[in-house]
Each structure stands twice: as C-alpha cells, then as structure tokens.
Amino acid sequence: MKNFPIVKSRRLRSTPYTDRIEAQGVSSYTVYNHMLLPASFKSLEADYHHLKKFVQVWDVAAERQVEIKGKDSAKLVQLMTCRDLSKSKIGKCYYAPLIDQEGLLVNDPIINKLAEDRWWLSIADSDVIFFAKGLAAGHKFEVEIKEPNVNILAIQGPLSDDLMEKVFGEEIRKLKFFNFKYFDFKGKKYFIARSGWSKQSGFEVYVEDDSAGQDLYDYLFEYGKEFNVKAGCPNLIERIESALLSYGNDFDNRDNPFEANFDKFINLDTNVNYLGKEKLKKIKQEGIKRKLMGVKIDHNKIDMYCEKTLLDDNNNIVGFVRSATYSPTFKKVIGIAMINKPYWNSKHQFKIDIDEKIFLGTVCDLPFI
Ligand code: THG
C-alpha cells in the first residue's frame, strides 16, 4: 500500500496544539475520533527510547470527552458499562469497557466521576455520544449529553513527576494512580489525573480553556529543558510491549469483553443494570473460543493496515494479528493477536506472510513487559 497525504478539513479536526506540534516536527498523524492524533516525531524508535528515559508532552486532544450530566446520569453511565460503578467515588477514574445489547464492545473509555450527577467518558475511537443519546432517548432519561471543549495534554515518562512538580508544586507528587484533582498554575485551574496511555508513568491535564492550555504547553517546554522534555505521542512500540489495548485495532464491535481479557472489569453478580448483561452471562457459561494474546515473530519489520492470518503446519487458522511492530527490546516483531482456543497454550510455531515471504512466530502471554 502506498502512502498518500490526507487532506485536512473541518471534518478532520485540528487541536489547540496542532500549530505547536507541527513547529516541533510531528512526522505522522493518525485519525482518532475524527481528530488529528500525532503518531510519530523523530521516528517510532527514537521516540520510544526518549519516552522510556525522559519526559514527553503529548497532544492527545483526540481522546474526546462525552459529558453526561443530570438526574439520571449515573443510571445511564452504568447502563453502558459492565464494570460495577455502584461504589464509584468523585475524583476517581475508572477504566471501563462499554458494551452493547449483543454483549459486544463499543469502546473502552476512562470514566471520570466529577460529581454524583456529572461524568466525563474519555473515549477511544468510536462515536459513543450517539450511543449515549440513543439510550437516553429510549429510556427517557433526564440527562444532558455533550462533547465539551476539553483537550488533553499528557505528560508521560519517568521524569514526568519532576516536571509536573516544577510547574504545579510538590502536592502533585501525592496524586494517586487513576485519581484526579484541580491544580493551580499562574492563576488558572487545571484538571489533572495521574493516568496516560503509557506504562512509563505520568499525568493527563484535561484542559478546559484553549489559551490556558497553550500557555501551559509553552511553560512545560520552558520548565522542562533540564529534564530533556520533547514533544511526543502515544508510542506504538511502548504500548504494544505494555499491552495497552487500542479500540479499532486490537478489538472492536465484533468482540466481547471476555475475548479482550477484560474479565476483571465484568460484573455479573450484583444488582448493577447494564446493556448486554444477559448476553455476557451466556457467553461466560458457554466459554469463549478465542482471546487476545501476544505473538512474537522472527522478523524485523511489519506494516499493519489489516488483520494478518496466522497458520499452523497444516494450514489451520491459529488466529489473526491485529497490531504489531518491531520491538528494539525483543529484537523481533511483537504483536497483539486474536488466538483460537486450541492454540492458547501452544508452544508450536505459526507461519505468517509478511510482504509475500513466510516468517515463523510463537504465541505468548500479555503483557510482553
Ligand atoms: N487517557 C484518557 N483517555 C483515553 C485514553 C487514555 N481514551 C482513549 C483510550 N486511552 C482508552 N483506552 C485506555 C486503555 C488503557 C488504559 C487507559 C485507557 C490504561 N490501562 C491501565 C493498564 O492497562 O494497566 C490501567 C487500567 C486499570 O487497571 O484500571 O491506563 O490513555 N484520558
């Protein structure tokens, strides 16, 4: 497949930080929630090594918020997810698979509880707002649903605490994983969570005012010089090694949450009422026939724009690779694949066609690191 430029338009939305990341040398984009999401700067590998050693600032405005507010908001949010939110607390973030009536995955947002009657679903790449509005209409819920103008900046990497302390003060070090609070900087308040789509530790600033966000962006680079701060973005190598799943890549609306290894977020026992619960009970009873696992392939490159089939010696289907990249750590291609049950414990090799040549690989557990 050739690479063609993608034309920008109002439909393919920019972010308040786009001018800045372009000045800093963004070298590729992907499209996420109809918005530009940077995919690389110097190179995938150079960005990866920098992220694991220093600190980066990411324009992840494409992680859009769906705000659900009002008397029935808690009911609606619970109706959309199989995670039990009955004991959820204000100021906490909940990673929560969204499920439809068939028991299939719709999205995997982080749900932020701002008040008993106000929630932000920080969504992956699917149109959750219409799912929410449809359910609210069908159930005659008293809720307001909108996409607020929130544009996240993520600060990720082992030196992220040092940089954030310098900007927001030492209190920020005490912020616990998947908790959020408001912090002040130069007279403005910023919603900050300890979270982010890397396993290198970090924060996410949910910016509610464009110019305050742009100011913060510039200060992060000024204050961050001593920490070798660079512009970055979610890194394909780091996220596959860490098994941070990507909706639309690793799983989508053809898959159920058991197949995507979301077991610990699936509640089938208590009184929680959500869409697809009966379907999930049935799936659990029958048992799944495939699930997401890791694969390692003896090769040094792979391009992924569609699923790639894995075959055993007799040309039976082992599974399908859904995301993959060369890992400089494993010195192989590593990937996330939907693997059929007979091969879950298999130490057998599989075959895969990459650029019309056959390579060998093995199935393994996730995460890689
Ligand atoms: N941050 C914010 N919004 C997001 C993402 C994010 N929306 C889109 C996408 N990422 C949603 N998907 C994920 C996937 C994984 C995690 C967060 C969002 C994640 N997982 C941790 C893990 O797997 O170890 C923790 C999960 C847990 O145990 O609670 O962080 O990155 N704002």
mmCIF file of C-alpha atoms and ligand atoms in Angstrom:
data_model
loop_
_atom_site.group_PDB
_atom_site.id
_atom_site.type_symbol
_atom_site.label_atom_id
_atom_site.label_comp_id
_atom_site.label_asym_id
_atom_site.label_seq_id
_atom_site.Cartn_x
_atom_site.Cartn_y
_atom_site.Cartn_z
ATOM 1 C CA MET A 1 0.000 0.000 0.000
ATOM 2 C CA LYS A 2 1.283 3.485 -0.899
ATOM 3 C CA ASN A 3 1.309 6.446 1.467
ATOM 4 C CA PHE A 4 -0.769 9.414 0.328
ATOM 5 C CA PRO A 5 -1.203 12.659 2.244
ATOM 6 C CA ILE A 6 -4.580 13.020 3.954
ATOM 7 C CA VAL A 7 -6.242 16.367 3.302
ATOM 8 C CA LYS A 8 -7.173 18.355 6.403
ATOM 9 C CA SER A 9 -10.627 19.854 6.729
ATOM 10 C CA ARG A 10 -13.132 20.860 9.370
ATOM 11 C CA ARG A 11 -14.294 17.247 9.450
ATOM 12 C CA LEU A 12 -10.798 16.101 10.302
ATOM 13 C CA ARG A 13 -10.403 18.283 13.321
ATOM 14 C CA SER A 14 -7.207 20.022 14.450
ATOM 15 C CA THR A 15 -6.490 20.654 18.137
ATOM 16 C CA PRO A 16 -5.443 23.799 20.031
ATOM 17 C CA TYR A 17 -1.893 22.379 19.990
ATOM 18 C CA THR A 18 -1.622 21.433 16.294
ATOM 19 C CA ASP A 19 0.420 24.539 15.306
ATOM 20 C CA ARG A 20 2.833 23.832 18.131
ATOM 21 C CA ILE A 21 3.436 20.141 17.362
ATOM 22 C CA GLU A 22 3.883 20.946 13.680
ATOM 23 C CA ALA A 23 6.539 23.541 14.586
ATOM 24 C CA GLN A 24 8.158 20.816 16.741
ATOM 25 C CA GLY A 25 8.367 18.354 13.865
ATOM 26 C CA VAL A 26 5.424 15.943 14.057
ATOM 27 C CA SER A 27 6.145 13.476 11.228
ATOM 28 C CA SER A 28 2.916 11.441 11.003
ATOM 29 C CA TYR A 29 -0.660 11.517 12.193
ATOM 30 C CA THR A 30 -3.427 9.030 12.684
ATOM 31 C CA VAL A 31 -7.134 9.914 12.819
ATOM 32 C CA TYR A 32 -8.931 9.305 16.111
ATOM 33 C CA ASN A 33 -12.446 10.480 16.976
ATOM 34 C CA HIS A 34 -12.391 12.470 13.708
ATOM 35 C CA MET A 35 -9.381 14.406 15.014
ATOM 36 C CA LEU A 36 -5.642 14.554 14.381
ATOM 37 C CA LEU A 37 -3.642 12.376 16.751
ATOM 38 C CA PRO A 38 0.148 12.563 16.295
ATOM 39 C CA ALA A 39 1.758 9.149 15.665
ATOM 40 C CA SER A 40 5.476 9.992 15.475
ATOM 41 C CA PHE A 41 8.011 12.796 15.738
ATOM 42 C CA LYS A 42 11.682 11.847 15.141
ATOM 43 C CA SER A 43 10.905 8.170 14.476
ATOM 44 C CA LEU A 44 8.945 5.449 16.264
ATOM 45 C CA GLU A 45 12.151 4.021 17.742
ATOM 46 C CA ALA A 46 13.803 7.326 18.689
ATOM 47 C CA ASP A 47 10.536 8.491 20.312
ATOM 48 C CA TYR A 48 10.309 5.153 22.179
ATOM 49 C CA HIS A 49 13.812 5.393 23.696
ATOM 50 C CA HIS A 50 13.247 9.020 24.687
ATOM 51 C CA LEU A 51 9.866 8.216 26.322
ATOM 52 C CA LYS A 52 11.434 5.446 28.445
ATOM 53 C CA LYS A 53 14.204 7.730 29.726
ATOM 54 C CA PHE A 54 12.972 11.328 29.973
ATOM 55 C CA VAL A 55 9.605 13.105 29.749
ATOM 56 C CA GLN A 56 7.324 13.969 26.843
ATOM 57 C CA VAL A 57 4.327 16.246 26.329
ATOM 58 C CA TRP A 58 1.593 14.690 24.164
ATOM 59 C CA ASP A 59 -1.264 16.335 22.268
ATOM 60 C CA VAL A 60 -3.964 13.734 22.974
ATOM 61 C CA ALA A 61 -6.922 16.078 22.442
ATOM 62 C CA ALA A 62 -8.336 13.283 20.251
ATOM 63 C CA GLU A 63 -9.215 11.416 23.448
ATOM 64 C CA ARG A 64 -12.551 13.272 23.472
ATOM 65 C CA GLN A 65 -14.857 13.663 26.449
ATOM 66 C CA VAL A 66 -18.504 12.686 26.416
ATOM 67 C CA GLU A 67 -20.068 14.612 29.285
ATOM 68 C CA ILE A 68 -23.155 13.073 30.885
ATOM 69 C CA LYS A 69 -24.884 15.332 33.378
ATOM 70 C CA GLY A 70 -28.166 15.384 35.247
ATOM 71 C CA LYS A 71 -30.527 13.442 37.496
ATOM 72 C CA ASP A 72 -30.277 10.106 35.609
ATOM 73 C CA SER A 73 -26.589 10.410 34.622
ATOM 74 C CA ALA A 74 -25.354 7.653 36.969
ATOM 75 C CA LYS A 75 -28.028 5.285 35.647
ATOM 76 C CA LEU A 76 -27.082 5.996 32.028
ATOM 77 C CA VAL A 77 -23.329 5.618 32.624
ATOM 78 C CA GLN A 78 -23.895 2.294 34.414
ATOM 79 C CA LEU A 79 -26.215 1.117 31.638
ATOM 80 C CA MET A 80 -23.331 1.461 29.160
ATOM 81 C CA THR A 81 -20.622 -0.437 31.068
ATOM 82 C CA CYS A 82 -20.180 -3.927 32.522
ATOM 83 C CA ARG A 83 -17.900 -2.515 35.256
ATOM 84 C CA ASP A 84 -19.702 -2.083 38.592
ATOM 85 C CA LEU A 85 -19.767 1.670 39.316
ATOM 86 C CA SER A 86 -22.101 1.428 42.332
ATOM 87 C CA LYS A 87 -19.272 2.228 44.748
ATOM 88 C CA SER A 88 -17.539 4.764 42.486
ATOM 89 C CA LYS A 89 -16.192 7.956 44.081
ATOM 90 C CA ILE A 90 -15.886 11.552 42.952
ATOM 91 C CA GLY A 91 -12.278 12.327 41.988
ATOM 92 C CA LYS A 92 -11.542 8.855 40.649
ATOM 93 C CA CYS A 93 -11.026 7.494 37.133
ATOM 94 C CA TYR A 94 -12.403 4.110 36.073
ATOM 95 C CA TYR A 95 -11.209 2.159 33.045
ATOM 96 C CA ALA A 96 -14.476 0.651 31.829
ATOM 97 C CA PRO A 97 -15.450 -1.386 28.752
ATOM 98 C CA LEU A 98 -18.684 -0.149 27.105
ATOM 99 C CA ILE A 99 -20.961 -2.966 25.923
ATOM 100 C CA ASP A 100 -23.942 -3.077 23.562
ATOM 101 C CA GLN A 101 -27.078 -5.208 23.725
ATOM 102 C CA GLU A 102 -25.304 -8.126 21.990
ATOM 103 C CA GLY A 103 -22.611 -8.151 24.661
ATOM 104 C CA LEU A 104 -20.101 -6.705 22.195
ATOM 105 C CA LEU A 105 -17.556 -3.958 22.816
ATOM 106 C CA VAL A 106 -18.404 -0.365 21.898
ATOM 107 C CA ASN A 107 -15.433 1.479 23.432
ATOM 108 C CA ASP A 108 -13.040 1.333 26.416
ATOM 109 C CA PRO A 109 -13.064 4.814 27.972
ATOM 110 C CA ILE A 110 -11.683 6.102 31.218
ATOM 111 C CA ILE A 111 -14.754 7.235 33.138
ATOM 112 C CA ASN A 112 -14.085 10.268 35.351
ATOM 113 C CA LYS A 113 -16.619 10.917 38.100
ATOM 114 C CA LEU A 114 -16.768 14.707 38.566
ATOM 115 C CA ALA A 115 -19.910 14.773 40.745
ATOM 116 C CA GLU A 116 -22.721 12.361 41.645
ATOM 117 C CA ASP A 117 -24.556 13.743 38.618
ATOM 118 C CA ARG A 118 -21.674 14.655 36.280
ATOM 119 C CA TRP A 119 -19.361 12.281 34.402
ATOM 120 C CA TRP A 120 -16.765 12.507 31.643
ATOM 121 C CA LEU A 121 -16.215 9.458 29.463
ATOM 122 C CA SER A 122 -12.730 9.895 27.997
ATOM 123 C CA ILE A 123 -13.293 7.836 24.894
ATOM 124 C CA ALA A 124 -11.335 5.744 22.427
ATOM 125 C CA ASP A 125 -12.081 5.916 18.697
ATOM 126 C CA SER A 126 -15.836 5.310 18.282
ATOM 127 C CA ASP A 127 -18.884 7.599 18.384
ATOM 128 C CA VAL A 128 -20.011 6.998 21.968
ATOM 129 C CA ILE A 129 -22.044 10.214 22.028
ATOM 130 C CA PHE A 130 -24.697 8.773 19.689
ATOM 131 C CA PHE A 131 -24.857 5.503 21.646
ATOM 132 C CA ALA A 132 -25.407 7.550 24.831
ATOM 133 C CA LYS A 133 -28.000 9.845 23.241
ATOM 134 C CA GLY A 134 -29.897 6.878 21.779
ATOM 135 C CA LEU A 135 -30.054 5.120 25.137
ATOM 136 C CA ALA A 136 -31.075 8.322 26.937
ATOM 137 C CA ALA A 137 -33.883 8.904 24.448
ATOM 138 C CA GLY A 138 -35.096 5.280 24.606
ATOM 139 C CA HIS A 139 -35.130 5.281 28.404
ATOM 140 C CA LYS A 140 -36.499 8.837 28.694
ATOM 141 C CA PHE A 141 -33.589 9.692 30.997
ATOM 142 C CA GLU A 142 -33.231 13.216 32.363
ATOM 143 C CA VAL A 143 -29.675 13.901 31.196
ATOM 144 C CA GLU A 144 -27.660 16.382 29.172
ATOM 145 C CA ILE A 145 -25.107 14.830 26.840
ATOM 146 C CA LYS A 146 -22.441 16.814 25.018
ATOM 147 C CA GLU A 147 -18.851 16.818 23.862
ATOM 148 C CA PRO A 148 -17.275 19.656 25.886
ATOM 149 C CA ASN A 149 -14.265 21.557 24.549
ATOM 150 C CA VAL A 150 -11.686 19.602 26.547
ATOM 151 C CA ASN A 151 -8.251 18.998 25.021
ATOM 152 C CA ILE A 152 -5.950 16.684 26.964
ATOM 153 C CA LEU A 153 -2.207 17.202 27.288
ATOM 154 C CA ALA A 154 -0.434 14.092 28.570
ATOM 155 C CA ILE A 155 2.899 14.384 30.380
ATOM 156 C CA GLN A 156 4.500 10.939 30.208
ATOM 157 C CA GLY A 157 7.841 9.387 31.087
ATOM 158 C CA PRO A 158 9.969 8.653 34.164
ATOM 159 C CA LEU A 159 10.760 12.366 34.683
ATOM 160 C CA SER A 160 7.097 13.432 34.483
ATOM 161 C CA ASP A 161 6.814 13.874 38.283
ATOM 162 C CA ASP A 162 9.858 16.175 38.290
ATOM 163 C CA LEU A 163 8.489 18.361 35.503
ATOM 164 C CA MET A 164 4.970 18.499 36.948
ATOM 165 C CA GLU A 165 6.307 19.374 40.420
ATOM 166 C CA LYS A 166 8.213 22.287 38.929
ATOM 167 C CA VAL A 167 5.035 23.621 37.292
ATOM 168 C CA PHE A 168 2.270 22.754 39.778
ATOM 169 C CA GLY A 169 4.156 22.327 43.097
ATOM 170 C CA GLU A 170 5.080 19.307 45.189
ATOM 171 C CA GLU A 171 1.430 18.434 46.060
ATOM 172 C CA ILE A 172 1.139 16.856 42.622
ATOM 173 C CA ARG A 173 3.549 14.059 43.552
ATOM 174 C CA LYS A 174 0.945 12.799 46.034
ATOM 175 C CA LEU A 175 -1.746 12.357 43.388
ATOM 176 C CA LYS A 176 -2.525 8.617 43.224
ATOM 177 C CA PHE A 177 -2.896 6.494 40.058
ATOM 178 C CA PHE A 178 -6.332 6.966 38.448
ATOM 179 C CA ASN A 179 -7.258 9.871 40.749
ATOM 180 C CA PHE A 180 -7.779 13.463 39.610
ATOM 181 C CA LYS A 181 -7.777 16.899 41.261
ATOM 182 C CA TYR A 182 -7.641 20.538 40.271
ATOM 183 C CA PHE A 183 -4.214 22.228 40.493
ATOM 184 C CA ASP A 184 -3.313 25.923 40.046
ATOM 185 C CA PHE A 185 -0.770 27.431 37.717
ATOM 186 C CA LYS A 186 -0.425 31.207 37.158
ATOM 187 C CA GLY A 187 -3.935 31.900 38.436
ATOM 188 C CA LYS A 188 -5.654 29.219 36.357
ATOM 189 C CA LYS A 189 -7.086 25.861 37.483
ATOM 190 C CA TYR A 190 -6.274 22.656 35.645
ATOM 191 C CA PHE A 191 -7.993 19.235 35.994
ATOM 192 C CA ILE A 192 -5.111 16.764 36.344
ATOM 193 C CA ALA A 193 -5.254 12.953 36.572
ATOM 194 C CA ARG A 194 -2.440 10.504 37.182
ATOM 195 C CA SER A 195 -3.003 8.401 34.082
ATOM 196 C CA GLY A 196 -1.911 8.107 30.472
ATOM 197 C CA TRP A 197 -1.509 5.712 27.602
ATOM 198 C CA SER A 198 1.989 4.534 28.514
ATOM 199 C CA LYS A 199 3.462 2.458 31.322
ATOM 200 C CA GLN A 200 6.263 4.998 31.865
ATOM 201 C CA SER A 201 4.136 6.856 34.486
ATOM 202 C CA GLY A 202 2.662 10.293 34.033
ATOM 203 C CA PHE A 203 -0.258 12.684 34.120
ATOM 204 C CA GLU A 204 -3.067 13.909 31.934
ATOM 205 C CA VAL A 205 -4.234 17.527 32.037
ATOM 206 C CA TYR A 206 -7.843 17.841 30.875
ATOM 207 C CA VAL A 207 -7.634 21.417 29.552
ATOM 208 C CA GLU A 208 -10.959 23.262 29.524
ATOM 209 C CA ASP A 209 -9.696 26.602 28.156
ATOM 210 C CA ASP A 210 -7.734 26.659 24.881
ATOM 211 C CA SER A 211 -5.491 29.611 25.671
ATOM 212 C CA ALA A 212 -4.743 28.323 29.191
ATOM 213 C CA GLY A 213 -3.748 25.023 27.548
ATOM 214 C CA GLN A 214 -1.496 26.719 25.024
ATOM 215 C CA ASP A 215 0.187 28.724 27.818
ATOM 216 C CA LEU A 216 0.689 25.552 29.832
ATOM 217 C CA TYR A 217 2.083 23.795 26.753
ATOM 218 C CA ASP A 218 4.734 26.510 26.306
ATOM 219 C CA TYR A 219 5.651 26.565 30.012
ATOM 220 C CA LEU A 220 6.047 22.761 30.088
ATOM 221 C CA PHE A 221 8.724 23.077 27.397
ATOM 222 C CA GLU A 222 10.397 26.059 29.083
ATOM 223 C CA TYR A 223 10.454 24.432 32.548
ATOM 224 C CA GLY A 224 11.262 21.029 31.084
ATOM 225 C CA LYS A 225 14.590 21.898 29.432
ATOM 226 C CA GLU A 226 16.589 20.448 32.339
ATOM 227 C CA PHE A 227 14.616 17.170 32.011
ATOM 228 C CA ASN A 228 15.185 16.940 28.243
ATOM 229 C CA VAL A 229 11.445 17.289 27.554
ATOM 230 C CA LYS A 230 10.309 16.620 23.982
ATOM 231 C CA ALA A 231 7.028 16.625 22.093
ATOM 232 C CA GLY A 232 5.761 13.057 21.807
ATOM 233 C CA CYS A 233 2.675 10.953 21.323
ATOM 234 C CA PRO A 234 1.301 7.526 22.215
ATOM 235 C CA ASN A 235 4.074 5.224 21.007
ATOM 236 C CA LEU A 236 3.183 2.047 19.119
ATOM 237 C CA ILE A 237 6.201 0.083 20.399
ATOM 238 C CA GLU A 238 5.784 1.074 24.052
ATOM 239 C CA ARG A 239 2.028 0.480 24.059
ATOM 240 C CA ILE A 240 2.284 -2.982 22.483
ATOM 241 C CA GLU A 241 5.075 -4.026 24.869
ATOM 242 C CA SER A 242 2.841 -2.821 27.743
ATOM 243 C CA ALA A 243 -0.317 -4.371 26.195
ATOM 244 C CA LEU A 244 -2.318 -1.144 26.388
ATOM 245 C CA LEU A 245 -5.222 -2.077 24.133
ATOM 246 C CA SER A 246 -6.463 0.050 21.247
ATOM 247 C CA TYR A 247 -10.145 0.004 20.227
ATOM 248 C CA GLY A 248 -10.435 -0.406 16.457
ATOM 249 C CA ASN A 249 -7.038 -2.076 16.282
ATOM 250 C CA ASP A 250 -6.863 -4.872 18.874
ATOM 251 C CA PHE A 251 -10.596 -5.233 19.429
ATOM 252 C CA ASP A 252 -13.798 -3.752 18.107
ATOM 253 C CA ASN A 253 -17.575 -4.255 17.934
ATOM 254 C CA ARG A 254 -17.145 -7.867 16.702
ATOM 255 C CA ASP A 255 -15.541 -8.887 20.005
ATOM 256 C CA ASN A 256 -16.889 -9.433 23.508
ATOM 257 C CA PRO A 257 -15.109 -8.253 26.687
ATOM 258 C CA PHE A 258 -14.042 -11.794 27.706
ATOM 259 C CA GLU A 259 -12.233 -12.201 24.397
ATOM 260 C CA ALA A 260 -10.447 -8.890 25.060
ATOM 261 C CA ASN A 261 -9.307 -10.042 28.555
ATOM 262 C CA PHE A 262 -11.493 -7.511 30.368
ATOM 263 C CA ASP A 263 -12.624 -10.168 32.908
ATOM 264 C CA LYS A 264 -11.705 -8.076 35.957
ATOM 265 C CA PHE A 265 -13.975 -5.267 34.757
ATOM 266 C CA ILE A 266 -17.005 -7.515 34.130
ATOM 267 C CA ASN A 267 -19.586 -7.715 36.909
ATOM 268 C CA LEU A 268 -22.230 -10.431 36.528
ATOM 269 C CA ASP A 269 -23.337 -10.894 40.159
ATOM 270 C CA THR A 270 -24.609 -7.731 41.796
ATOM 271 C CA ASN A 271 -27.664 -5.637 41.074
ATOM 272 C CA VAL A 272 -25.875 -3.466 38.506
ATOM 273 C CA ASN A 273 -28.031 -2.980 35.461
ATOM 274 C CA TYR A 274 -26.286 -2.699 32.120
ATOM 275 C CA LEU A 275 -26.949 -3.469 28.496
ATOM 276 C CA GLY A 276 -25.878 -6.903 27.299
ATOM 277 C CA LYS A 277 -25.551 -8.390 30.816
ATOM 278 C CA GLU A 278 -27.668 -11.450 29.978
ATOM 279 C CA LYS A 279 -25.588 -11.978 26.829
ATOM 280 C CA LEU A 280 -22.379 -11.790 28.862
ATOM 281 C CA LYS A 281 -23.713 -14.380 31.352
ATOM 282 C CA LYS A 282 -24.430 -16.712 28.447
ATOM 283 C CA ILE A 283 -21.001 -16.140 26.893
ATOM 284 C CA LYS A 284 -19.336 -16.853 30.250
ATOM 285 C CA GLN A 285 -21.358 -20.051 30.673
ATOM 286 C CA GLU A 286 -20.532 -21.312 27.181
ATOM 287 C CA GLY A 287 -16.887 -20.208 27.371
ATOM 288 C CA ILE A 288 -15.021 -18.214 24.765
ATOM 289 C CA LYS A 289 -13.327 -19.800 21.762
ATOM 290 C CA ARG A 290 -10.720 -17.117 21.098
ATOM 291 C CA LYS A 291 -8.937 -14.359 23.031
ATOM 292 C CA LEU A 292 -6.299 -11.662 22.693
ATOM 293 C CA MET A 293 -2.730 -12.865 23.269
ATOM 294 C CA GLY A 294 0.775 -11.795 22.369
ATOM 295 C CA VAL A 295 2.760 -13.005 19.379
ATOM 296 C CA LYS A 296 6.473 -12.851 18.637
ATOM 297 C CA ILE A 297 7.625 -13.127 15.040
ATOM 298 C CA ASP A 298 11.171 -13.729 13.808
ATOM 299 C CA HIS A 299 11.415 -10.692 11.565
ATOM 300 C CA ASN A 300 12.446 -7.042 11.809
ATOM 301 C CA LYS A 301 9.540 -5.170 10.235
ATOM 302 C CA ILE A 302 5.794 -5.294 9.653
ATOM 303 C CA ASP A 303 3.191 -2.884 8.253
ATOM 304 C CA MET A 304 -0.289 -3.246 9.668
ATOM 305 C CA TYR A 305 -3.291 -1.922 7.763
ATOM 306 C CA CYS A 306 -5.443 -5.034 8.043
ATOM 307 C CA GLU A 307 -5.516 -8.242 10.085
ATOM 308 C CA LYS A 308 -2.838 -10.786 9.187
ATOM 309 C CA THR A 309 -3.624 -14.504 9.332
ATOM 310 C CA LEU A 310 -1.536 -16.962 11.364
ATOM 311 C CA LEU A 311 -1.435 -20.588 10.179
ATOM 312 C CA ASP A 312 -0.149 -23.820 11.698
ATOM 313 C CA ASP A 313 1.820 -26.515 9.819
ATOM 314 C CA ASN A 314 -1.405 -27.956 8.398
ATOM 315 C CA ASN A 315 -2.667 -24.521 7.316
ATOM 316 C CA ASN A 316 -5.305 -24.400 10.074
ATOM 317 C CA ILE A 317 -6.027 -20.895 11.329
ATOM 318 C CA VAL A 318 -4.199 -20.148 14.597
ATOM 319 C CA GLY A 319 -5.536 -16.591 14.771
ATOM 320 C CA PHE A 320 -5.197 -13.066 13.418
ATOM 321 C CA VAL A 321 -2.631 -10.397 14.256
ATOM 322 C CA ARG A 322 -4.344 -7.073 14.878
ATOM 323 C CA SER A 323 -1.468 -4.770 15.903
ATOM 324 C CA ALA A 324 2.260 -5.333 15.520
ATOM 325 C CA THR A 325 5.580 -3.535 15.416
ATOM 326 C CA TYR A 326 9.279 -4.204 15.548
ATOM 327 C CA SER A 327 10.464 -4.094 19.169
ATOM 328 C CA PRO A 328 14.068 -2.983 19.711
ATOM 329 C CA THR A 329 13.868 -4.602 23.172
ATOM 330 C CA PHE A 330 12.921 -8.090 21.921
ATOM 331 C CA LYS A 331 14.726 -7.658 18.579
ATOM 332 C CA LYS A 332 11.690 -9.223 16.897
ATOM 333 C CA VAL A 333 8.263 -8.207 15.674
ATOM 334 C CA ILE A 334 5.776 -8.331 18.563
ATOM 335 C CA GLY A 335 2.027 -8.077 18.235
ATOM 336 C CA ILE A 336 -1.413 -8.452 19.743
ATOM 337 C CA ALA A 337 -3.487 -11.193 18.120
ATOM 338 C CA MET A 338 -6.881 -12.871 18.448
ATOM 339 C CA ILE A 339 -5.877 -16.502 19.021
ATOM 340 C CA ASN A 340 -8.158 -19.536 18.652
ATOM 341 C CA LYS A 341 -8.553 -21.747 21.729
ATOM 342 C CA PRO A 342 -6.650 -24.818 20.520
ATOM 343 C CA TYR A 343 -3.514 -22.654 20.353
ATOM 344 C CA TRP A 344 -3.706 -20.820 23.714
ATOM 345 C CA ASN A 345 -1.090 -22.983 25.382
ATOM 346 C CA SER A 346 0.643 -23.977 22.251
ATOM 347 C CA LYS A 347 4.397 -23.743 22.078
ATOM 348 C CA HIS A 348 4.068 -24.649 18.407
ATOM 349 C CA GLN A 349 5.242 -22.190 15.850
ATOM 350 C CA PHE A 350 2.897 -20.474 13.413
ATOM 351 C CA LYS A 351 3.527 -19.159 9.933
ATOM 352 C CA ILE A 352 2.784 -15.626 8.779
ATOM 353 C CA ASP A 353 3.029 -13.984 5.369
ATOM 354 C CA ILE A 354 4.777 -10.602 5.517
ATOM 355 C CA ASP A 355 5.388 -8.862 2.178
ATOM 356 C CA GLU A 356 4.916 -12.196 0.368
ATOM 357 C CA LYS A 357 7.528 -14.040 2.423
ATOM 358 C CA ILE A 358 6.800 -16.616 5.146
ATOM 359 C CA PHE A 359 8.106 -15.996 8.680
ATOM 360 C CA LEU A 360 7.797 -18.047 11.879
ATOM 361 C CA GLY A 361 6.474 -16.942 15.247
ATOM 362 C CA THR A 362 5.099 -18.107 18.605
ATOM 363 C CA VAL A 363 2.105 -17.283 20.781
ATOM 364 C CA CYS A 364 2.815 -15.777 24.235
ATOM 365 C CA ASP A 365 1.075 -14.173 27.219
ATOM 366 C CA LEU A 366 0.410 -10.449 27.566
ATOM 367 C CA PRO A 367 1.916 -8.064 28.562
ATOM 368 C CA PHE A 368 5.331 -8.526 26.998
ATOM 369 C CA ILE A 369 6.968 -6.444 29.745
HETATM 370 N N1 THG B 1 -6.354 8.531 28.631
HETATM 371 C C1 THG B 1 -7.530 9.202 28.541
HETATM 372 N N2 THG B 1 -8.472 8.843 27.689
HETATM 373 C C2 THG B 1 -8.277 7.792 26.863
HETATM 374 C C3 THG B 1 -7.089 7.044 26.920
HETATM 375 C C4 THG B 1 -6.097 7.444 27.840
HETATM 376 N N3 THG B 1 -9.236 7.439 25.974
HETATM 377 C C5 THG B 1 -8.911 6.524 24.925
HETATM 378 C C6 THG B 1 -8.039 5.390 25.374
HETATM 379 N N4 THG B 1 -6.889 5.932 26.107
HETATM 380 C C7 THG B 1 -8.836 4.468 26.244
HETATM 381 N N5 THG B 1 -8.125 3.216 26.474
HETATM 382 C C8 THG B 1 -7.330 3.006 27.580
HETATM 383 C C9 THG B 1 -6.645 1.809 27.653
HETATM 384 C C10 THG B 1 -5.849 1.549 28.764
HETATM 385 C C11 THG B 1 -5.737 2.486 29.778
HETATM 386 C C12 THG B 1 -6.405 3.665 29.672
HETATM 387 C C13 THG B 1 -7.222 3.931 28.580
HETATM 388 C C14 THG B 1 -4.928 2.231 30.990
HETATM 389 N N6 THG B 1 -4.846 0.996 31.449
HETATM 390 C C15 THG B 1 -4.059 0.642 32.603
HETATM 391 C C16 THG B 1 -3.488 -0.748 32.382
HETATM 392 O O1 THG B 1 -3.961 -1.452 31.497
HETATM 393 O O2 THG B 1 -2.568 -1.087 33.097
HETATM 394 C C17 THG B 1 -4.854 0.697 33.895
HETATM 395 C C18 THG B 1 -6.173 0.013 33.845
HETATM 396 C C19 THG B 1 -6.720 -0.284 35.236
HETATM 397 O O3 THG B 1 -6.341 -1.315 35.800
HETATM 398 O O4 THG B 1 -7.570 0.471 35.767
HETATM 399 O O5 THG B 1 -4.368 3.142 31.569
HETATM 400 O O6 THG B 1 -4.997 6.877 27.937
HETATM 401 N N7 THG B 1 -7.735 10.234 29.347
#
